[in-house]
Amino acid sequence: MERRPLIAGNWKMNLSLRDAISLAKDIVTGILDIEDRDVLIAPPFPFLYPINKAIEGSKLFLGAQNMHWEEGGAFTGEVSGLMIRDVGCTHVIIGHSERRIIFKETDEMIAKKVKKAIDLGLYPILCVGERLEEREDGKTFEVVKNQLEGGLSLIDEIPDTFIIAYEPVWAIGTGHTATPSQAQEVHSFIRKWIEERYGKEKASFIRILYGGSVKPENIKELMAEEDIDGALVGGASLKVDSFLKIVRF
Ligand code: PEP
């Protein structure tokens, strides 16, 4: 089954409002002639609403970088799935390693977010990936399996639109990209895990993105791997030229 490639830009906590809007508009223009793949940006929360207005009518998808699992209430500083949906997001990144490591998000919290996102009709991008010491200890598959089981523990069925991002922590923002075969090995492990749990057909639909120092120079060889269906791009998504080169791999 042919899965439609998805290139997603995670802007993290970067850019001014003015630069963010102009980058979003430049991406819209840059993908006008592209028909065979999906492109998504995940700007910081305060920029979602104005960017949604700025890209209205285009085929650029809008996602948030995180969400809370409750729809509202006394959760100072948090943003709900309802709110991000309200300002035009179709997708939401859940369980990014920076959320897990810096903000101490657990698999239980991530599972609640995944469930709420699906209930609200948002497409989750669930991030999984091992740390360097875990890889060196030969625990990559075990860590990834635990994160998948943990993150999906509250749902019985995953929608075909569910997205998983394999992001080895040692490759994020370090310039050390996983080799295509290192990435493919884990992507294929993830697809087999989905197949065992949800069946062959489901496994053939689910897109698995690679993330970790993706650049214009390495995207082509990564995308040539059978189970790599796209990329979650951090640093290189902040400049229109590099992001569009990745989109056009
Ligand atoms: C990320 O944080 O999702 C990421 C992949 O970052 P970078 O591309 O900068 O390594």
CSV table of C-alpha atoms and ligand atoms in Angstrom, one decimal:
chain,number,residue,atom,x,y,z
A,1,MET,CA,0.0,0.0,0.0
A,2,GLU,CA,1.3,3.4,-1.0
A,3,ARG,CA,1.3,5.8,2.0
A,4,ARG,CA,1.2,9.5,1.2
A,5,PRO,CA,4.4,11.2,2.4
A,6,LEU,CA,4.0,13.8,5.2
A,7,ILE,CA,6.6,16.4,6.0
A,8,ALA,CA,6.0,18.2,9.2
A,9,GLY,CA,7.8,21.2,10.7
A,10,ASN,CA,8.0,21.5,14.4
A,11,TRP,CA,8.9,25.1,15.1
A,12,LYS,CA,9.3,24.6,18.9
A,13,MET,CA,9.6,27.8,20.9
A,14,ASN,CA,11.0,29.9,18.1
A,15,LEU,CA,10.3,32.9,15.9
A,16,SER,CA,8.4,36.2,16.3
A,17,LEU,CA,4.8,36.6,15.2
A,18,ARG,CA,5.9,38.5,12.1
A,19,ASP,CA,8.5,36.0,11.1
A,20,ALA,CA,6.2,33.1,11.8
A,21,ILE,CA,3.4,34.5,9.6
A,22,SER,CA,5.8,35.3,6.8
A,23,LEU,CA,7.4,31.8,7.0
A,24,ALA,CA,3.9,30.2,6.9
A,25,LYS,CA,3.0,32.3,3.8
A,26,ASP,CA,6.2,31.4,2.1
A,27,ILE,CA,5.6,27.7,2.6
A,28,VAL,CA,2.0,28.1,1.2
A,29,THR,CA,3.4,29.6,-1.9
A,30,GLY,CA,6.3,27.1,-2.1
A,31,ILE,CA,3.9,24.1,-2.1
A,32,LEU,CA,1.3,25.4,-4.6
A,33,ASP,CA,2.3,22.9,-7.3
A,34,ILE,CA,2.7,19.9,-4.9
A,35,GLU,CA,0.0,17.3,-5.1
A,36,ASP,CA,1.5,14.0,-4.0
A,37,ARG,CA,2.4,14.7,-0.4
A,38,ASP,CA,1.2,16.4,2.8
A,39,VAL,CA,2.9,19.3,4.5
A,40,LEU,CA,2.3,20.5,8.0
A,41,ILE,CA,3.6,23.1,10.4
A,42,ALA,CA,3.4,23.2,14.2
A,43,PRO,CA,3.9,26.8,15.3
A,44,PRO,CA,3.9,27.9,19.0
A,45,PHE,CA,0.5,28.2,20.6
A,46,PRO,CA,0.0,32.0,20.4
A,47,PHE,CA,0.7,32.0,16.6
A,48,LEU,CA,-1.8,29.3,15.7
A,49,TYR,CA,-4.8,31.6,15.3
A,50,PRO,CA,-3.2,34.3,13.2
A,51,ILE,CA,-1.3,31.6,11.1
A,52,ASN,CA,-4.6,29.8,10.5
A,53,LYS,CA,-6.0,33.0,9.1
A,54,ALA,CA,-2.9,33.6,7.0
A,55,ILE,CA,-2.9,30.1,5.4
A,56,GLU,CA,-6.7,29.8,5.0
A,57,GLY,CA,-7.7,28.0,1.8
A,58,SER,CA,-4.3,26.5,1.3
A,59,LYS,CA,-3.3,22.9,1.5
A,60,LEU,CA,-0.8,23.5,4.3
A,61,PHE,CA,-1.9,21.6,7.5
A,62,LEU,CA,-1.7,23.2,10.9
A,63,GLY,CA,-0.8,21.3,14.0
A,64,ALA,CA,0.0,22.1,17.7
A,65,GLN,CA,3.1,21.0,19.5
A,66,ASN,CA,1.2,19.7,22.6
A,67,MET,CA,-2.2,19.7,24.3
A,68,HIS,CA,-3.7,19.0,27.7
A,69,TRP,CA,-5.9,15.9,28.1
A,70,GLU,CA,-8.8,17.8,29.7
A,71,GLU,CA,-11.1,20.0,27.7
A,72,GLY,CA,-11.0,22.9,30.1
A,73,GLY,CA,-10.6,23.8,33.8
A,74,ALA,CA,-8.2,24.8,36.4
A,75,PHE,CA,-4.9,24.0,34.7
A,76,THR,CA,-2.9,27.2,34.7
A,77,GLY,CA,-0.7,27.6,31.7
A,78,GLU,CA,-2.1,24.7,29.8
A,79,VAL,CA,-4.0,24.6,26.4
A,80,SER,CA,-6.7,22.0,25.6
A,81,GLY,CA,-7.4,20.0,22.5
A,82,LEU,CA,-10.7,21.8,22.1
A,83,MET,CA,-8.8,25.1,22.0
A,84,ILE,CA,-6.3,24.1,19.4
A,85,ARG,CA,-9.1,22.6,17.3
A,86,ASP,CA,-11.0,25.8,17.6
A,87,VAL,CA,-8.1,27.8,16.2
A,88,GLY,CA,-7.8,25.5,13.1
A,89,CYS,CA,-5.4,22.7,14.1
A,90,THR,CA,-6.0,19.3,12.5
A,91,HIS,CA,-3.0,17.7,14.0
A,92,VAL,CA,-1.2,17.6,17.4
A,93,ILE,CA,2.3,16.4,18.3
A,94,ILE,CA,2.0,14.3,21.5
A,95,GLY,CA,4.9,13.0,23.7
A,96,HIS,CA,7.8,14.8,22.0
A,97,SER,CA,11.0,13.9,23.8
A,98,GLU,CA,11.4,17.5,25.0
A,99,ARG,CA,8.0,17.1,26.7
A,100,ARG,CA,8.9,13.8,28.1
A,101,ILE,CA,12.4,14.8,29.4
A,102,ILE,CA,12.2,18.5,30.3
A,103,PHE,CA,8.5,18.6,31.3
A,104,LYS,CA,8.4,15.1,32.8
A,105,GLU,CA,5.5,13.8,30.8
A,106,THR,CA,4.8,10.2,31.5
A,107,ASP,CA,3.3,7.5,29.3
A,108,GLU,CA,0.1,7.8,31.4
A,109,MET,CA,-0.2,11.5,30.6
A,110,ILE,CA,0.6,10.9,26.9
A,111,ALA,CA,-2.0,8.1,26.8
A,112,LYS,CA,-4.7,10.5,28.1
A,113,LYS,CA,-3.7,13.1,25.5
A,114,VAL,CA,-3.8,10.6,22.7
A,115,LYS,CA,-7.3,9.5,23.7
A,116,LYS,CA,-8.6,13.0,24.0
A,117,ALA,CA,-7.1,14.0,20.7
A,118,ILE,CA,-8.8,11.1,18.9
A,119,ASP,CA,-12.1,11.8,20.7
A,120,LEU,CA,-11.9,15.4,19.4
A,121,GLY,CA,-11.1,14.3,15.9
A,122,LEU,CA,-7.6,15.6,15.9
A,123,TYR,CA,-4.8,13.5,14.3
A,124,PRO,CA,-2.2,12.7,16.8
A,125,ILE,CA,1.5,12.5,15.9
A,126,LEU,CA,2.8,10.3,18.7
A,127,CYS,CA,6.5,10.6,19.3
A,128,VAL,CA,8.7,7.7,20.5
A,129,GLY,CA,12.4,7.2,20.6
A,130,GLU,CA,15.3,6.0,22.7
A,131,ARG,CA,18.0,8.0,24.5
A,132,LEU,CA,21.7,7.4,23.6
A,133,GLU,CA,22.4,5.3,26.7
A,134,GLU,CA,19.4,3.1,26.0
A,135,ARG,CA,20.6,2.5,22.4
A,136,GLU,CA,24.1,1.7,23.7
A,137,ASP,CA,22.6,-0.8,26.2
A,138,GLY,CA,20.7,-2.5,23.4
A,139,LYS,CA,17.3,-1.4,24.7
A,140,THR,CA,16.0,0.6,21.6
A,141,PHE,CA,13.2,-1.8,20.7
A,142,GLU,CA,12.2,-2.3,24.3
A,143,VAL,CA,12.0,1.4,24.9
A,144,VAL,CA,10.0,2.1,21.7
A,145,LYS,CA,7.7,-0.8,22.5
A,146,ASN,CA,7.0,0.4,26.0
A,147,GLN,CA,6.3,3.9,24.7
A,148,LEU,CA,3.9,2.6,22.0
A,149,GLU,CA,2.1,0.4,24.6
A,150,GLY,CA,2.0,3.2,27.1
A,151,GLY,CA,0.9,5.9,24.7
A,152,LEU,CA,-1.8,3.7,23.1
A,153,SER,CA,-3.0,2.1,26.4
A,154,LEU,CA,-6.4,3.9,26.5
A,155,ILE,CA,-7.6,3.2,23.0
A,156,ASP,CA,-8.8,0.0,21.5
A,157,GLU,CA,-8.5,0.9,17.8
A,158,ILE,CA,-6.2,3.4,16.2
A,159,PRO,CA,-7.6,5.5,13.3
A,160,ASP,CA,-6.0,5.1,9.9
A,161,THR,CA,-5.0,8.8,10.3
A,162,PHE,CA,-2.9,8.1,13.3
A,163,ILE,CA,0.7,9.1,12.9
A,164,ILE,CA,3.8,7.9,14.7
A,165,ALA,CA,7.1,9.7,14.7
A,166,TYR,CA,10.3,7.8,15.5
A,167,GLU,CA,12.7,10.3,17.0
A,168,PRO,CA,15.8,8.9,18.5
A,169,VAL,CA,16.7,11.4,21.3
A,170,TRP,CA,20.4,11.3,20.4
A,171,ALA,CA,19.6,12.6,16.9
A,172,ILE,CA,17.3,15.5,17.9
A,173,GLY,CA,19.0,18.9,17.4
A,174,THR,CA,22.5,17.3,17.5
A,175,GLY,CA,23.3,17.0,13.8
A,176,HIS,CA,23.7,13.3,14.2
A,177,THR,CA,21.0,11.8,12.0
A,178,ALA,CA,20.3,8.1,12.3
A,179,THR,CA,21.5,6.3,9.2
A,180,PRO,CA,18.7,5.3,6.9
A,181,SER,CA,19.2,1.6,7.9
A,182,GLN,CA,19.2,2.4,11.7
A,183,ALA,CA,15.9,4.3,11.2
A,184,GLN,CA,14.4,1.7,8.9
A,185,GLU,CA,15.1,-1.0,11.4
A,186,VAL,CA,13.1,0.8,14.1
A,187,HIS,CA,10.3,1.9,11.6
A,188,SER,CA,9.9,-1.7,10.5
A,189,PHE,CA,9.8,-2.8,14.2
A,190,ILE,CA,7.0,-0.2,14.8
A,191,ARG,CA,5.0,-1.4,11.8
A,192,LYS,CA,5.2,-5.0,12.9
A,193,TRP,CA,4.1,-4.0,16.4
A,194,ILE,CA,1.0,-2.2,14.9
A,195,GLU,CA,0.3,-5.3,12.7
A,196,GLU,CA,0.4,-7.6,15.7
A,197,ARG,CA,-1.9,-5.4,17.7
A,198,TYR,CA,-4.2,-3.9,15.1
A,199,GLY,CA,-3.9,-6.1,12.0
A,200,LYS,CA,-2.1,-6.0,8.7
A,201,GLU,CA,-4.4,-3.6,7.0
A,202,LYS,CA,-4.1,-1.0,9.7
A,203,ALA,CA,-0.3,-1.4,9.7
A,204,SER,CA,-0.3,-0.7,6.0
A,205,PHE,CA,-2.1,2.7,6.5
A,206,ILE,CA,-0.4,4.2,9.5
A,207,ARG,CA,2.3,6.7,8.6
A,208,ILE,CA,5.6,6.5,10.5
A,209,LEU,CA,7.7,9.7,10.3
A,210,TYR,CA,11.4,9.9,11.1
A,211,GLY,CA,12.7,12.8,13.1
A,212,GLY,CA,16.2,13.8,14.2
A,213,SER,CA,18.4,16.3,12.4
A,214,VAL,CA,16.6,15.8,9.0
A,215,LYS,CA,18.2,18.2,6.5
A,216,PRO,CA,17.9,18.7,2.7
A,217,GLU,CA,21.1,16.6,2.4
A,218,ASN,CA,19.7,13.5,4.1
A,219,ILE,CA,16.0,13.4,3.4
A,220,LYS,CA,16.2,11.6,0.1
A,221,GLU,CA,18.0,8.6,1.4
A,222,LEU,CA,15.8,8.4,4.5
A,223,MET,CA,12.6,8.5,2.3
A,224,ALA,CA,14.0,5.7,0.1
A,225,GLU,CA,13.5,3.3,3.0
A,226,GLU,CA,10.3,1.2,2.8
A,227,ASP,CA,8.8,2.1,6.2
A,228,ILE,CA,9.8,5.8,6.4
A,229,ASP,CA,6.7,7.7,5.3
A,230,GLY,CA,7.9,11.3,6.0
A,231,ALA,CA,9.7,13.5,8.5
A,232,LEU,CA,9.2,15.5,11.6
A,233,VAL,CA,11.7,18.4,11.1
A,234,GLY,CA,12.9,20.7,13.9
A,235,GLY,CA,15.7,23.1,13.1
A,236,ALA,CA,15.6,22.9,9.3
A,237,SER,CA,11.9,23.8,9.3
A,238,LEU,CA,12.6,27.3,10.5
A,239,LYS,CA,14.0,28.5,7.1
A,240,VAL,CA,11.8,28.4,4.1
A,241,ASP,CA,14.6,27.3,1.7
A,242,SER,CA,15.7,24.3,3.8
A,243,PHE,CA,12.1,23.2,4.6
A,244,LEU,CA,11.0,23.4,1.0
A,245,LYS,CA,14.0,21.4,-0.1
A,246,ILE,CA,13.0,18.7,2.4
A,247,VAL,CA,9.4,18.8,1.3
A,248,ARG,CA,10.6,18.3,-2.3
A,249,PHE,CA,13.0,15.6,-1.4
B,1,PEP,C1,12.3,17.5,16.6
B,1,PEP,O1,12.5,18.0,17.7
B,1,PEP,O2,11.2,17.0,16.4
B,1,PEP,C2,13.4,17.4,15.7
B,1,PEP,C3,13.4,16.4,14.9
B,1,PEP,O3,14.4,18.3,15.8
B,1,PEP,P1,15.7,18.5,14.8
B,1,PEP,O4,15.2,18.3,13.4
B,1,PEP,O5,16.2,19.9,15.0
B,1,PEP,O6,16.6,17.5,15.2
